[in-house]
């Protein structure tokens, strides 16, 4: 409390410097005169009386300087002085200042952009329930130089049957589609999953439900779309289903917005999740 | 002359408060002289160091100041104790008494029970 009070008063000490300086000078002067008078009374010569008084004071200017340090906040004062002089310098050469500011802005902007990418891609974990327990398993063909190639349905079935390593396995294939018949044809990136895929990821749809096991069968191909183009998923569903290219039922059943699924988002304008069949 | 002790850090404020309590409102020069006299000329007071200390005490609200006239009809800034200053003086004096008492026990010869 006392400290806060002192701090505030020291802040206030940064203002009205002229008056405070006059005050200090007057106080020092009266101190000196009183001391000199005492010295004279004690029998010193005028010159000696004055010198002695000044010495005991520790020098007029030194005393004033230590007083000033306590009166204001020296760090802040030095800072404002630096600030003022740099602003003056910048004003003197505006084109140089503009260039410097531009370079700084570009530098800061570039760094921010790169950091946000690094942060999203490398630093922050994927938004799944237990990202550290998720792995992707691929086929590889060393002789052809394929390190990661998709697995066939039959192979996957065997993997799953013989699995003793993972809690659960779910396949995923991506494929490309063209949506036609609704005005402009549209390019879609689709992912085919088995019914348990979303459970394995620990991801839940923002709206509706995910595939049911019985929809995970041949001949049950239905889908839905969750898009960035339609910020409101409800709107996306109604506008898609009303065109009749998606069954209304399934359109409502799965709709995972790309932003809740950044691991799967892509440059295509739409993401479609399809049951495996 | 050279073997006089400097005022220990932190004790100057206490001396100032005590002086103001004893003598009432007083200017900086008077306080400095009084401290020197009370010490029996054992302390070398750099009068200049007194003013930042006075300012600090004033900022903390323990003393207040106003311009007045000295006995010799000279303009001088007079400092006086505030209520908070009186309390602070009591508190600090108590602490010092305790400290010196403890030290005295340590330094007293042949009194250890061990």
XYZ file of C-alpha atoms in Angstrom:
391
model
C 0.000 0.000 0.000
C 2.749 2.412 1.070
C 4.817 1.264 -1.849
C 1.982 1.824 -4.281
C 1.475 5.295 -2.928
C 5.184 6.025 -3.295
C 5.180 4.653 -6.827
C 2.235 6.808 -7.854
C 3.880 9.875 -6.390
C 7.063 9.059 -8.256
C 5.041 8.768 -11.441
C 3.583 12.156 -10.682
C 7.170 13.321 -10.160
C 7.642 13.050 -13.916
C 5.437 16.101 -14.377
C 5.719 19.736 -13.298
C 9.464 19.375 -13.290
C 10.112 23.109 -13.392
C 8.219 23.762 -10.175
C 9.787 20.785 -8.421
C 13.247 21.867 -9.518
C 12.718 25.372 -8.147
C 11.454 23.880 -4.928
C 14.516 21.672 -4.588
C 16.908 24.507 -5.419
C 15.278 26.708 -2.781
C 15.486 23.964 -0.166
C 19.161 23.302 -0.898
C 19.901 26.991 -0.817
C 18.228 27.519 2.537
C 20.057 24.488 3.921
C 23.359 25.873 2.728
C 22.710 29.358 4.110
C 21.736 28.015 7.530
C 24.852 25.891 7.634
C 27.096 28.762 6.554
C 25.576 31.008 9.220
C 26.258 28.356 11.857
C 29.810 27.976 10.615
C 30.384 31.734 10.716
C 29.037 31.818 14.235
C 31.514 29.081 15.084
C 34.275 31.406 13.949
C 35.118 30.193 10.452
C 36.099 32.563 7.679
C 33.424 33.241 5.072
C 35.144 31.158 2.390
C 35.798 28.280 4.722
C 32.286 28.368 6.120
C 30.877 27.995 2.651
C 33.289 25.262 1.594
C 32.645 23.273 4.734
C 28.877 23.543 4.287
C 29.118 22.389 0.681
C 31.339 19.473 1.640
C 29.002 18.303 4.349
C 26.156 18.460 1.872
C 28.116 16.159 -0.409
C 28.150 18.722 -3.212
C 25.122 20.660 -4.376
C 24.728 18.987 -7.762
C 25.343 15.450 -6.506
C 22.744 15.928 -3.821
C 20.256 17.277 -6.320
C 20.944 14.356 -8.616
C 20.306 11.671 -5.975
C 17.198 13.590 -4.991
C 15.944 13.607 -8.577
C 16.498 9.868 -8.843
C 14.202 9.339 -5.894
C 11.690 11.904 -7.075
C 10.915 10.336 -10.433
C 11.438 6.985 -12.055
C 14.862 7.153 -13.709
C 14.259 4.091 -15.874
C 11.036 5.504 -17.215
C 12.570 8.907 -17.743
C 15.461 7.458 -19.716
C 12.987 5.449 -21.742
C 10.792 8.423 -22.623
C 13.889 10.388 -23.525
C 15.042 7.649 -25.868
C 11.575 7.445 -27.341
C 11.422 11.162 -27.938
C 14.801 11.337 -29.595
C 14.069 8.366 -31.846
C 10.781 9.900 -32.945
C 12.634 13.115 -33.745
C 15.198 11.199 -35.791
C 12.507 9.328 -37.699
C 10.697 12.565 -38.465
C 13.841 14.046 -39.852
C 14.056 11.392 -42.579
C 10.509 10.222 -43.309
C 11.387 8.095 -46.340
C 13.964 6.157 -44.353
C 11.439 5.817 -41.518
C 8.801 4.518 -43.923
C 11.249 1.980 -45.307
C 12.235 0.775 -41.850
C 8.629 0.489 -40.758
C 7.742 -1.377 -43.941
C 10.597 -3.835 -43.484
C 9.696 -4.384 -39.860
C 6.059 -4.911 -40.744
C 6.933 -7.424 -43.448
C 9.323 -9.225 -41.132
C 6.840 -9.438 -38.323
C 4.068 -10.470 -40.694
C 6.153 -13.206 -42.304
C 7.255 -14.550 -38.955
C 3.719 -14.563 -37.636
C 2.461 -16.380 -40.709
C 5.205 -18.993 -40.545
C 4.734 -19.471 -36.854
C 0.999 -19.994 -37.177
C 1.618 -22.698 -39.769
C 4.333 -24.361 -37.684
C 2.149 -24.086 -34.626
C -0.843 -25.694 -36.328
C 1.106 -28.376 -38.177
C 3.950 -29.290 -35.849
C 3.344 -27.959 -32.378
C -0.304 -28.305 -31.503
C -1.604 -31.872 -31.502
C -4.425 -32.996 -33.759
C -7.804 -32.471 -32.150
C -8.462 -36.112 -31.503
C -9.121 -37.754 -28.189
C -5.687 -39.352 -27.820
C -3.547 -38.165 -30.724
C -0.447 -39.821 -29.288
C -2.090 -43.223 -29.672
C -3.086 -42.766 -33.297
C -0.927 -44.102 -36.100
C -1.359 -44.441 -39.839
C -0.429 -47.789 -41.333
C 0.393 -48.068 -45.005
C 1.326 -50.732 -47.514
C 4.744 -50.350 -49.016
C 6.354 -51.700 -52.103
C 10.111 -51.290 -51.802
C 10.928 -52.673 -55.237
C 8.763 -50.050 -56.887
C 9.818 -47.356 -54.467
C 6.364 -46.840 -52.938
C 6.692 -46.147 -49.296
C 3.061 -45.405 -48.588
C 0.458 -46.932 -50.777
C -3.148 -47.688 -49.881
C -4.197 -51.068 -48.665
C -6.740 -53.173 -50.500
C -9.953 -54.143 -48.763
C -8.939 -57.798 -48.653
C -5.537 -57.099 -47.153
C -7.065 -54.825 -44.584
C -9.528 -57.524 -43.584
C -6.572 -59.831 -42.945
C -4.717 -57.167 -40.959
C -7.717 -56.665 -38.828
C -8.275 -60.351 -38.262
C -4.673 -60.855 -37.190
C -4.362 -57.621 -35.214
C -2.855 -58.011 -31.764
C -1.155 -54.602 -31.616
C -3.856 -51.990 -31.952
C -6.948 -51.423 -29.895
C -8.913 -50.939 -33.041
C -8.284 -50.509 -36.752
C -10.321 -48.656 -39.335
C -9.591 -48.294 -43.052
C -9.732 -45.130 -45.059
C -9.434 -44.518 -48.783
C -9.581 -41.249 -50.533
C -11.047 -40.709 -53.919
C -12.059 -37.848 -56.107
C -15.565 -37.097 -57.261
C -17.250 -34.687 -59.512
C -20.574 -33.375 -58.419
C -22.745 -32.663 -61.429
C -26.308 -31.758 -62.068
C -26.414 -28.961 -59.518
C -25.485 -26.046 -61.726
C -21.721 -25.738 -61.952
C -20.037 -29.116 -61.603
C -17.982 -29.284 -58.462
C -14.806 -31.096 -57.537
C -15.125 -33.111 -54.354
C -12.529 -34.975 -52.336
C -14.104 -37.976 -50.711
C -12.954 -40.249 -47.963
C -14.308 -43.721 -47.608
C -14.299 -45.040 -44.086
C -15.540 -48.040 -42.240
C -18.215 -47.481 -39.628
C -15.802 -47.536 -36.702
C -13.473 -44.897 -38.172
C -14.836 -41.929 -36.256
C -14.801 -43.913 -33.050
C -11.127 -44.763 -33.594
C -10.311 -41.098 -34.106
C -12.437 -40.065 -31.174
C -14.126 -37.470 -33.363
C -17.819 -36.707 -33.282
C -19.843 -34.983 -35.986
C -21.001 -31.467 -35.314
C -24.413 -32.455 -36.509
C -26.277 -35.705 -36.908
C -24.519 -39.002 -36.452
C -21.775 -41.017 -38.097
C -22.226 -44.178 -40.139
C -23.984 -47.132 -38.646
C -22.425 -50.582 -39.026
C -25.285 -51.668 -41.262
C -24.630 -48.743 -43.591
C -21.093 -50.020 -43.946
C -22.139 -52.508 -46.640
C -22.019 -52.689 -50.443
C -24.998 -51.072 -52.077
C -25.440 -48.602 -49.248
C -23.414 -45.801 -50.749
C -24.777 -42.568 -49.418
C -23.066 -39.518 -48.267
C -23.225 -36.054 -47.045
C -21.201 -32.930 -47.322
C -19.753 -30.613 -44.737
C -18.249 -27.600 -46.330
C -16.374 -24.462 -45.674
C -18.478 -22.834 -48.286
C -21.485 -23.089 -46.023
C -20.490 -21.867 -42.600
C -23.788 -23.081 -41.211
C -23.980 -26.899 -41.500
C -27.790 -26.807 -41.385
C -27.808 -24.627 -44.409
C -25.342 -26.913 -46.169
C -27.527 -29.897 -45.596
C -30.748 -28.328 -46.703
C -29.245 -26.841 -49.819
C -27.585 -30.105 -50.751
C -30.512 -32.347 -50.014
C -33.091 -30.144 -51.625
C -31.334 -30.634 -54.912
C -31.962 -34.328 -54.642
C -28.433 -35.505 -55.173
C -27.990 -36.563 -51.597
C -30.619 -38.418 -49.756
C -31.949 -36.113 -47.032
C -31.573 -38.802 -44.435
C -27.869 -39.381 -44.962
C -27.133 -35.780 -45.564
C -28.257 -35.172 -42.028
C -26.576 -38.260 -40.689
C -22.954 -37.255 -41.112
C -21.650 -33.823 -41.389
C -18.233 -33.075 -40.018
C -17.075 -29.603 -40.716
C -13.589 -29.345 -42.093
C -12.385 -27.215 -39.233
C -13.126 -29.852 -36.608
C -11.087 -32.207 -38.711
C -8.002 -30.348 -39.839
C -6.103 -33.579 -40.358
C -8.462 -34.322 -43.191
C -9.104 -30.915 -44.594
C -7.807 -30.288 -48.051
C -7.802 -27.799 -50.814
C -10.952 -29.150 -52.401
C -13.935 -27.038 -51.855
C -15.840 -29.868 -50.265
C -15.122 -32.891 -48.200
C -17.345 -35.916 -48.485
C -17.261 -38.813 -46.077
C -18.543 -42.036 -47.528
C -19.163 -45.369 -45.904
C -16.788 -48.013 -47.084
C -18.413 -50.478 -49.493
C 37.767 12.226 11.730
C 38.166 9.258 9.393
C 36.991 6.625 11.889
C 33.452 7.931 12.187
C 30.834 5.380 11.179
C 28.631 6.033 8.200
C 24.929 5.878 8.820
C 23.798 2.298 8.276
C 21.455 1.644 5.432
C 17.864 1.843 6.587
C 18.552 3.454 9.936
C 18.489 6.999 8.650
C 14.734 6.886 8.142
C 14.220 5.750 11.712
C 16.492 8.515 13.009
C 14.558 11.089 11.010
C 11.208 9.888 12.343
C 12.505 9.865 15.904
C 13.984 13.344 15.543
C 10.714 14.729 14.227
C 8.845 13.072 17.082
C 11.194 14.590 19.633
C 11.496 18.090 18.198
C 8.319 18.594 16.188
C 8.363 20.207 12.731
C 11.911 20.793 11.558
C 13.805 21.625 8.367
C 16.291 19.319 6.671
C 19.358 21.091 8.014
C 18.003 20.958 11.555
C 17.295 17.236 11.262
C 20.798 16.578 9.969
C 22.427 18.560 12.779
C 20.271 16.919 15.395
C 21.125 13.403 14.182
C 24.797 14.243 14.273
C 24.568 15.722 17.763
C 22.479 12.873 19.140
C 25.056 10.394 17.919
C 27.620 12.235 20.019
C 29.482 13.050 16.830
C 30.114 9.349 16.306
C 28.178 9.338 13.056
C 29.275 11.097 9.902
C 26.099 12.288 8.256
C 26.410 13.288 4.655
C 23.714 15.934 4.804
C 22.956 15.407 1.157
C 21.785 11.819 1.686
C 19.140 13.129 4.032
C 17.064 14.788 1.332
C 16.320 11.703 -0.772
C 15.461 9.923 2.488
C 13.073 12.722 3.444
C 11.500 12.566 0.005
C 11.043 8.811 0.306
C 9.387 9.144 3.710
C 7.117 11.823 2.318
C 6.185 9.674 -0.687
C 5.347 6.855 1.682
C 3.164 9.187 3.697
C 5.109 9.049 6.956
C 5.974 12.735 6.954
C 4.575 15.836 5.310
C 6.274 19.059 4.366
C 5.450 22.711 3.970
C 7.374 25.918 3.548
C 7.804 28.064 6.622
C 10.157 30.587 8.178
C 13.131 29.697 10.333
C 14.195 31.368 13.572
C 16.572 33.553 11.568
C 13.721 34.639 9.330
C 14.885 32.418 6.528
C 12.527 30.508 4.251
C 12.835 26.774 4.897
C 10.899 23.624 4.167
C 9.575 22.112 7.382
C 8.912 18.413 7.788
C 6.551 16.948 10.324
C 5.416 13.506 11.367
C 2.053 12.239 10.140
C -0.133 9.768 11.982
C 1.124 6.952 9.795
C 4.645 8.147 10.548
C 4.047 7.865 14.288
C 2.883 4.278 13.881
C 5.787 3.460 11.633
C 8.186 4.922 14.183
C 6.748 2.700 16.932
C 6.974 -0.341 14.728
C 10.521 0.282 13.550
C 11.756 1.219 17.013
C 10.356 -2.028 18.381
C 12.062 -4.012 15.654
C 15.376 -2.332 16.345
C 15.133 -2.920 20.049
C 14.507 -6.558 19.379
C 17.418 -6.809 16.964
C 19.871 -5.120 19.310
C 18.662 -7.227 22.216
C 19.258 -10.422 20.285
C 22.709 -9.271 19.207
C 23.534 -8.248 22.759
C 22.729 -11.751 23.958
C 25.027 -13.199 21.350
C 27.854 -10.914 22.273
C 27.480 -11.118 26.050
C 30.479 -13.100 27.321
C 30.235 -16.398 29.253
C 26.464 -16.556 29.457
C 25.821 -19.497 27.184
C 24.193 -22.404 28.996
C 25.934 -24.873 26.724
